[in-house]
Amino acid sequence: MSSLFSEIQTDILNPKSNITDILRKCLVLAYKINNDVFIKWAELELGGYGNSDVLPDYRIQSTMIKGDFTDGHGRTFQGMIIDKHFVPDFLKDIFCSGKMDYPASYLESLLHYSGDTDPRKDMPMSVLCEFKNLYSGLFCMKAYEILPRTGCYSIIDSIKNKILKFLLEIEKKIENIEDIKLSKEDEKAITQTFTNHIYGNANIANASENFNQNIQLQSDELINNLLSELLQLKEQGKDVDTIDTVIPQIEEMKQIKDQKGIMDKLASVMTIAGGSASVCSLVAQYIPAISKLIG
């Protein structure tokens, strides 16, 4: 009888396999090897992430807010961009953060049933009045967040790739892993290998790090939000050259692990932005939040 390790690997390599079955087998395997970190991750991927759960960086994607408008005389204008600044604060974490916290099965279903269009998540009707002055003479009939198909694909692929790399690495380190009683050293090695492949940080379990797992992910989330808003600004044709220059600088912030380095990079970005009031203003809004997070 084939092992769970080989079954999961075969399923990952089979394009017809669904992500739910793969994750369920992972959950069984996680219990068999008695690894709490693996168990928790598989449960979150199956059931979705809550507000108190740390969201892995591969589940933060660039999203966009759009709306359907009317002039009140029978003409409609669909898919018009709504700047995220106009979204009420109490909804920004839900609709503007790019957090794809849904169960993996839901993301996979969006790809199957949304056709060739990008999936979307409708905003409450009660907030449409917030967009009444966004376009002169137009009234918002519906607003929604666009969840890009590429983002859904990216998350599903990331889950599969991370599981596959983790299993291959563990099999290489510990022979007959399913048939032996693991030592404390083996369990520690599995936990470290798992966090390396799933969360992408070899030192993620080291609590003495200045940037622990939660802070690193929150910092990356803020940076991803800033990048998303800059891209939206660029799509409106504003300060295109400046935005193309600062985006690589902002991307580099994800690799910086100390407060001074982060703040120096932000100052550098502000300097590069120069006379671009819109870019400087957008970046400046993120400085307090990033500074508070890493301070």
PDB file of N, CA and C in Angstrom, residues 136-196:
ATOM      1  N   SER A 136     -18.642  62.928 -11.258  1.00  0.00           N
ATOM      2  CA  SER A 136     -19.640  64.002 -11.330  1.00  0.00           C
ATOM      3  C   SER A 136     -20.888  63.574 -12.101  1.00  0.00           C
ATOM      4  N   GLY A 137     -22.039  63.728 -11.460  1.00  0.00           N
ATOM      5  CA  GLY A 137     -23.311  63.428 -12.116  1.00  0.00           C
ATOM      6  C   GLY A 137     -23.667  61.959 -12.152  1.00  0.00           C
ATOM      7  N   LEU A 138     -22.849  61.106 -11.571  1.00  0.00           N
ATOM      8  CA  LEU A 138     -23.119  59.671 -11.608  1.00  0.00           C
ATOM      9  C   LEU A 138     -23.401  59.144 -10.199  1.00  0.00           C
ATOM     10  N   PHE A 139     -24.279  58.149 -10.138  1.00  0.00           N
ATOM     11  CA  PHE A 139     -24.660  57.527  -8.873  1.00  0.00           C
ATOM     12  C   PHE A 139     -24.244  56.056  -8.884  1.00  0.00           C
ATOM     13  N   CYS A 140     -23.681  55.602  -7.780  1.00  0.00           N
ATOM     14  CA  CYS A 140     -23.193  54.224  -7.698  1.00  0.00           C
ATOM     15  C   CYS A 140     -24.349  53.266  -7.404  1.00  0.00           C
ATOM     16  N   MET A 141     -24.503  52.271  -8.260  1.00  0.00           N
ATOM     17  CA  MET A 141     -25.546  51.259  -8.078  1.00  0.00           C
ATOM     18  C   MET A 141     -25.017  50.006  -7.389  1.00  0.00           C
ATOM     19  N   LYS A 142     -23.740  49.726  -7.574  1.00  0.00           N
ATOM     20  CA  LYS A 142     -23.133  48.534  -6.995  1.00  0.00           C
ATOM     21  C   LYS A 142     -21.625  48.746  -6.913  1.00  0.00           C
ATOM     22  N   ALA A 143     -21.032  48.293  -5.823  1.00  0.00           N
ATOM     23  CA  ALA A 143     -19.580  48.364  -5.653  1.00  0.00           C
ATOM     24  C   ALA A 143     -19.074  46.984  -5.245  1.00  0.00           C
ATOM     25  N   TYR A 144     -17.883  46.646  -5.689  1.00  0.00           N
ATOM     26  CA  TYR A 144     -17.367  45.310  -5.425  1.00  0.00           C
ATOM     27  C   TYR A 144     -15.844  45.286  -5.509  1.00  0.00           C
ATOM     28  N   GLU A 145     -15.277  44.289  -4.834  1.00  0.00           N
ATOM     29  CA  GLU A 145     -13.829  44.080  -4.890  1.00  0.00           C
ATOM     30  C   GLU A 145     -13.538  43.001  -5.926  1.00  0.00           C
ATOM     31  N   ILE A 146     -12.610  43.304  -6.813  1.00  0.00           N
ATOM     32  CA  ILE A 146     -12.202  42.339  -7.827  1.00  0.00           C
ATOM     33  C   ILE A 146     -11.123  41.431  -7.253  1.00  0.00           C
ATOM     34  N   LEU A 147     -11.382  40.122  -7.276  1.00  0.00           N
ATOM     35  CA  LEU A 147     -10.406  39.125  -6.846  1.00  0.00           C
ATOM     36  C   LEU A 147      -9.794  38.518  -8.104  1.00  0.00           C
ATOM     37  N   PRO A 148      -8.610  38.948  -8.494  1.00  0.00           N
ATOM     38  CA  PRO A 148      -8.038  38.512  -9.768  1.00  0.00           C
ATOM     39  C   PRO A 148      -7.874  37.001  -9.870  1.00  0.00           C
ATOM     40  N   ARG A 149      -8.243  36.446 -11.022  1.00  0.00           N
ATOM     41  CA  ARG A 149      -8.076  35.009 -11.248  1.00  0.00           C
ATOM     42  C   ARG A 149      -6.621  34.598 -11.051  1.00  0.00           C
ATOM     43  N   THR A 150      -5.709  35.477 -11.494  1.00  0.00           N
ATOM     44  CA  THR A 150      -4.290  35.160 -11.345  1.00  0.00           C
ATOM     45  C   THR A 150      -3.927  34.999  -9.869  1.00  0.00           C
ATOM     46  N   GLY A 151      -4.566  35.793  -9.007  1.00  0.00           N
ATOM     47  CA  GLY A 151      -4.316  35.691  -7.580  1.00  0.00           C
ATOM     48  C   GLY A 151      -4.803  34.374  -7.011  1.00  0.00           C
ATOM     49  N   CYS A 152      -6.007  33.950  -7.448  1.00  0.00           N
ATOM     50  CA  CYS A 152      -6.551  32.660  -6.988  1.00  0.00           C
ATOM     51  C   CYS A 152      -5.654  31.505  -7.450  1.00  0.00           C
ATOM     52  N   TYR A 153      -5.238  31.559  -8.724  1.00  0.00           N
ATOM     53  CA  TYR A 153      -4.327  30.532  -9.237  1.00  0.00           C
ATOM     54  C   TYR A 153      -3.035  30.515  -8.426  1.00  0.00           C
ATOM     55  N   SER A 154      -2.518  31.705  -8.148  1.00  0.00           N
ATOM     56  CA  SER A 154      -1.251  31.818  -7.440  1.00  0.00           C
ATOM     57  C   SER A 154      -1.325  31.174  -6.054  1.00  0.00           C
ATOM     58  N   ILE A 155      -2.437  31.385  -5.355  1.00  0.00           N
ATOM     59  CA  ILE A 155      -2.583  30.825  -4.008  1.00  0.00           C
ATOM     60  C   ILE A 155      -2.662  29.305  -4.055  1.00  0.00           C
ATOM     61  N   ILE A 156      -3.479  28.772  -4.953  1.00  0.00           N
ATOM     62  CA  ILE A 156      -3.615  27.311  -5.070  1.00  0.00           C
ATOM     63  C   ILE A 156      -2.275  26.685  -5.445  1.00  0.00           C
ATOM     64  N   ASP A 157      -1.581  27.289  -6.409  1.00  0.00           N
ATOM     65  CA  ASP A 157      -0.275  26.763  -6.812  1.00  0.00           C
ATOM     66  C   ASP A 157       0.730  26.847  -5.669  1.00  0.00           C
ATOM     67  N   SER A 158       0.676  27.946  -4.912  1.00  0.00           N
ATOM     68  CA  SER A 158       1.608  28.098  -3.791  1.00  0.00           C
ATOM     69  C   SER A 158       1.384  27.007  -2.753  1.00  0.00           C
ATOM     70  N   ILE A 159       0.116  26.728  -2.445  1.00  0.00           N
ATOM     71  CA  ILE A 159      -0.196  25.678  -1.473  1.00  0.00           C
ATOM     72  C   ILE A 159       0.382  24.337  -1.937  1.00  0.00           C
ATOM     73  N   LYS A 160       0.140  23.985  -3.194  1.00  0.00           N
ATOM     74  CA  LYS A 160       0.631  22.710  -3.723  1.00  0.00           C
ATOM     75  C   LYS A 160       2.154  22.652  -3.715  1.00  0.00           C
ATOM     76  N   ASN A 161       2.778  23.742  -4.186  1.00  0.00           N
ATOM     77  CA  ASN A 161       4.243  23.749  -4.268  1.00  0.00           C
ATOM     78  C   ASN A 161       4.886  23.657  -2.891  1.00  0.00           C
ATOM     79  N   LYS A 162       4.310  24.364  -1.920  1.00  0.00           N
ATOM     80  CA  LYS A 162       4.880  24.359  -0.579  1.00  0.00           C
ATOM     81  C   LYS A 162       4.737  22.985   0.079  1.00  0.00           C
ATOM     82  N   ILE A 163       3.583  22.356  -0.114  1.00  0.00           N
ATOM     83  CA  ILE A 163       3.388  21.007   0.432  1.00  0.00           C
ATOM     84  C   ILE A 163       4.390  20.043  -0.200  1.00  0.00           C
ATOM     85  N   LEU A 164       4.523  20.102  -1.521  1.00  0.00           N
ATOM     86  CA  LEU A 164       5.406  19.174  -2.232  1.00  0.00           C
ATOM     87  C   LEU A 164       6.857  19.322  -1.769  1.00  0.00           C
ATOM     88  N   LYS A 165       7.320  20.566  -1.679  1.00  0.00           N
ATOM     89  CA  LYS A 165       8.705  20.791  -1.253  1.00  0.00           C
ATOM     90  C   LYS A 165       8.927  20.317   0.182  1.00  0.00           C
ATOM     91  N   PHE A 166       7.935  20.558   1.024  1.00  0.00           N
ATOM     92  CA  PHE A 166       8.028  20.126   2.422  1.00  0.00           C
ATOM     93  C   PHE A 166       8.138  18.607   2.522  1.00  0.00           C
ATOM     94  N   LEU A 167       7.270  17.890   1.804  1.00  0.00           N
ATOM     95  CA  LEU A 167       7.274  16.430   1.868  1.00  0.00           C
ATOM     96  C   LEU A 167       8.576  15.846   1.324  1.00  0.00           C
ATOM     97  N   LEU A 168       9.043  16.388   0.218  1.00  0.00           N
ATOM     98  CA  LEU A 168      10.282  15.893  -0.372  1.00  0.00           C
ATOM     99  C   LEU A 168      11.468  16.118   0.565  1.00  0.00           C
ATOM    100  N   GLU A 169      11.480  17.263   1.206  1.00  0.00           N
ATOM    101  CA  GLU A 169      12.579  17.580   2.120  1.00  0.00           C
ATOM    102  C   GLU A 169      12.556  16.668   3.341  1.00  0.00           C
ATOM    103  N   ILE A 170      11.381  16.412   3.889  1.00  0.00           N
ATOM    104  CA  ILE A 170      11.271  15.553   5.063  1.00  0.00           C
ATOM    105  C   ILE A 170      11.649  14.110   4.736  1.00  0.00           C
ATOM    106  N   GLU A 171      11.198  13.624   3.586  1.00  0.00           N
ATOM    107  CA  GLU A 171      11.549  12.254   3.185  1.00  0.00           C
ATOM    108  C   GLU A 171      13.053  12.100   3.017  1.00  0.00           C
ATOM    109  N   LYS A 172      13.696  13.174   2.579  1.00  0.00           N
ATOM    110  CA  LYS A 172      15.149  13.124   2.400  1.00  0.00           C
ATOM    111  C   LYS A 172      15.868  13.102   3.746  1.00  0.00           C
ATOM    112  N   LYS A 173      15.296  13.799   4.729  1.00  0.00           N
ATOM    113  CA  LYS A 173      15.940  13.905   6.036  1.00  0.00           C
ATOM    114  C   LYS A 173      15.673  12.693   6.923  1.00  0.00           C
ATOM    115  N   ILE A 174      14.447  12.135   6.835  1.00  0.00           N
ATOM    116  CA  ILE A 174      14.063  11.057   7.752  1.00  0.00           C
ATOM    117  C   ILE A 174      13.490   9.887   6.949  1.00  0.00           C
ATOM    118  N   GLU A 175      14.220   8.805   6.859  1.00  0.00           N
ATOM    119  CA  GLU A 175      13.758   7.637   6.104  1.00  0.00           C
ATOM    120  C   GLU A 175      12.604   6.951   6.835  1.00  0.00           C
ATOM    121  N   ASN A 176      11.678   6.395   6.060  1.00  0.00           N
ATOM    122  CA  ASN A 176      10.537   5.651   6.622  1.00  0.00           C
ATOM    123  C   ASN A 176       9.819   6.446   7.707  1.00  0.00           C
ATOM    124  N   ILE A 177       9.595   7.711   7.433  1.00  0.00           N
ATOM    125  CA  ILE A 177       9.071   8.624   8.443  1.00  0.00           C
ATOM    126  C   ILE A 177       7.728   8.170   9.006  1.00  0.00           C
ATOM    127  N   GLU A 178       6.900   7.509   8.196  1.00  0.00           N
ATOM    128  CA  GLU A 178       5.573   7.096   8.660  1.00  0.00           C
ATOM    129  C   GLU A 178       5.623   5.808   9.497  1.00  0.00           C
ATOM    130  N   ASP A 179       6.748   5.132   9.485  1.00  0.00           N
ATOM    131  CA  ASP A 179       6.813   3.823  10.135  1.00  0.00           C
ATOM    132  C   ASP A 179       7.652   3.814  11.397  1.00  0.00           C
ATOM    133  N   ILE A 180       8.141   4.964  11.825  1.00  0.00           N
ATOM    134  CA  ILE A 180       8.982   4.994  13.005  1.00  0.00           C
ATOM    135  C   ILE A 180       8.435   5.995  14.013  1.00  0.00           C
ATOM    136  N   LYS A 181       8.849   5.811  15.255  1.00  0.00           N
ATOM    137  CA  LYS A 181       8.493   6.771  16.303  1.00  0.00           C
ATOM    138  C   LYS A 181       9.511   7.908  16.246  1.00  0.00           C
ATOM    139  N   LEU A 182       9.007   9.106  16.043  1.00  0.00           N
ATOM    140  CA  LEU A 182       9.893  10.241  15.860  1.00  0.00           C
ATOM    141  C   LEU A 182      10.506  10.690  17.186  1.00  0.00           C
ATOM    142  N   SER A 183      11.767  11.028  17.130  1.00  0.00           N
ATOM    143  CA  SER A 183      12.434  11.589  18.301  1.00  0.00           C
ATOM    144  C   SER A 183      12.097  13.073  18.400  1.00  0.00           C
ATOM    145  N   LYS A 184      12.425  13.681  19.524  1.00  0.00           N
ATOM    146  CA  LYS A 184      12.198  15.118  19.689  1.00  0.00           C
ATOM    147  C   LYS A 184      12.987  15.909  18.643  1.00  0.00           C
ATOM    148  N   GLU A 185      14.179  15.416  18.327  1.00  0.00           N
ATOM    149  CA  GLU A 185      14.992  16.090  17.308  1.00  0.00           C
ATOM    150  C   GLU A 185      14.328  16.015  15.942  1.00  0.00           C
ATOM    151  N   ASP A 186      13.747  14.835  15.627  1.00  0.00           N
ATOM    152  CA  ASP A 186      13.032  14.675  14.359  1.00  0.00           C
ATOM    153  C   ASP A 186      11.836  15.622  14.292  1.00  0.00           C
ATOM    154  N   GLU A 187      11.069  15.698  15.392  1.00  0.00           N
ATOM    155  CA  GLU A 187       9.897  16.567  15.418  1.00  0.00           C
ATOM    156  C   GLU A 187      10.297  18.024  15.243  1.00  0.00           C
ATOM    157  N   LYS A 188      11.403  18.412  15.879  1.00  0.00           N
ATOM    158  CA  LYS A 188      11.887  19.780  15.727  1.00  0.00           C
ATOM    159  C   LYS A 188      12.311  20.051  14.293  1.00  0.00           C
ATOM    160  N   ALA A 189      12.985  19.063  13.681  1.00  0.00           N
ATOM    161  CA  ALA A 189      13.431  19.219  12.291  1.00  0.00           C
ATOM    162  C   ALA A 189      12.239  19.352  11.351  1.00  0.00           C
ATOM    163  N   ILE A 190      11.182  18.581  11.623  1.00  0.00           N
ATOM    164  CA  ILE A 190       9.980  18.655  10.786  1.00  0.00           C
ATOM    165  C   ILE A 190       9.327  20.030  10.907  1.00  0.00           C
ATOM    166  N   THR A 191       9.207  20.514  12.149  1.00  0.00           N
ATOM    167  CA  THR A 191       8.596  21.824  12.361  1.00  0.00           C
ATOM    168  C   THR A 191       9.386  22.912  11.655  1.00  0.00           C
ATOM    169  N   GLN A 192      10.706  22.875  11.781  1.00  0.00           N
ATOM    170  CA  GLN A 192      11.540  23.891  11.136  1.00  0.00           C
ATOM    171  C   GLN A 192      11.426  23.821   9.625  1.00  0.00           C
ATOM    172  N   THR A 193      11.451  22.593   9.091  1.00  0.00           N
ATOM    173  CA  THR A 193      11.328  22.414   7.641  1.00  0.00           C
ATOM    174  C   THR A 193       9.971  22.895   7.150  1.00  0.00           C
ATOM    175  N   PHE A 194       8.936  22.597   7.918  1.00  0.00           N
ATOM    176  CA  PHE A 194       7.593  23.025   7.526  1.00  0.00           C
ATOM    177  C   PHE A 194       7.508  24.543   7.457  1.00  0.00           C
ATOM    178  N   THR A 195       7.958  25.232   8.515  1.00  0.00           N
ATOM    179  CA  THR A 195       7.864  26.696   8.523  1.00  0.00           C
ATOM    180  C   THR A 195       8.714  27.308   7.421  1.00  0.00           C
ATOM    181  N   ASN A 196       9.850  26.694   7.120  1.00  0.00           N
ATOM    182  CA  ASN A 196      10.690  27.198   6.030  1.00  0.00           C
ATOM    183  C   ASN A 196       9.941  27.178   4.708  1.00  0.00           C
TER     184      ASN A 196
END
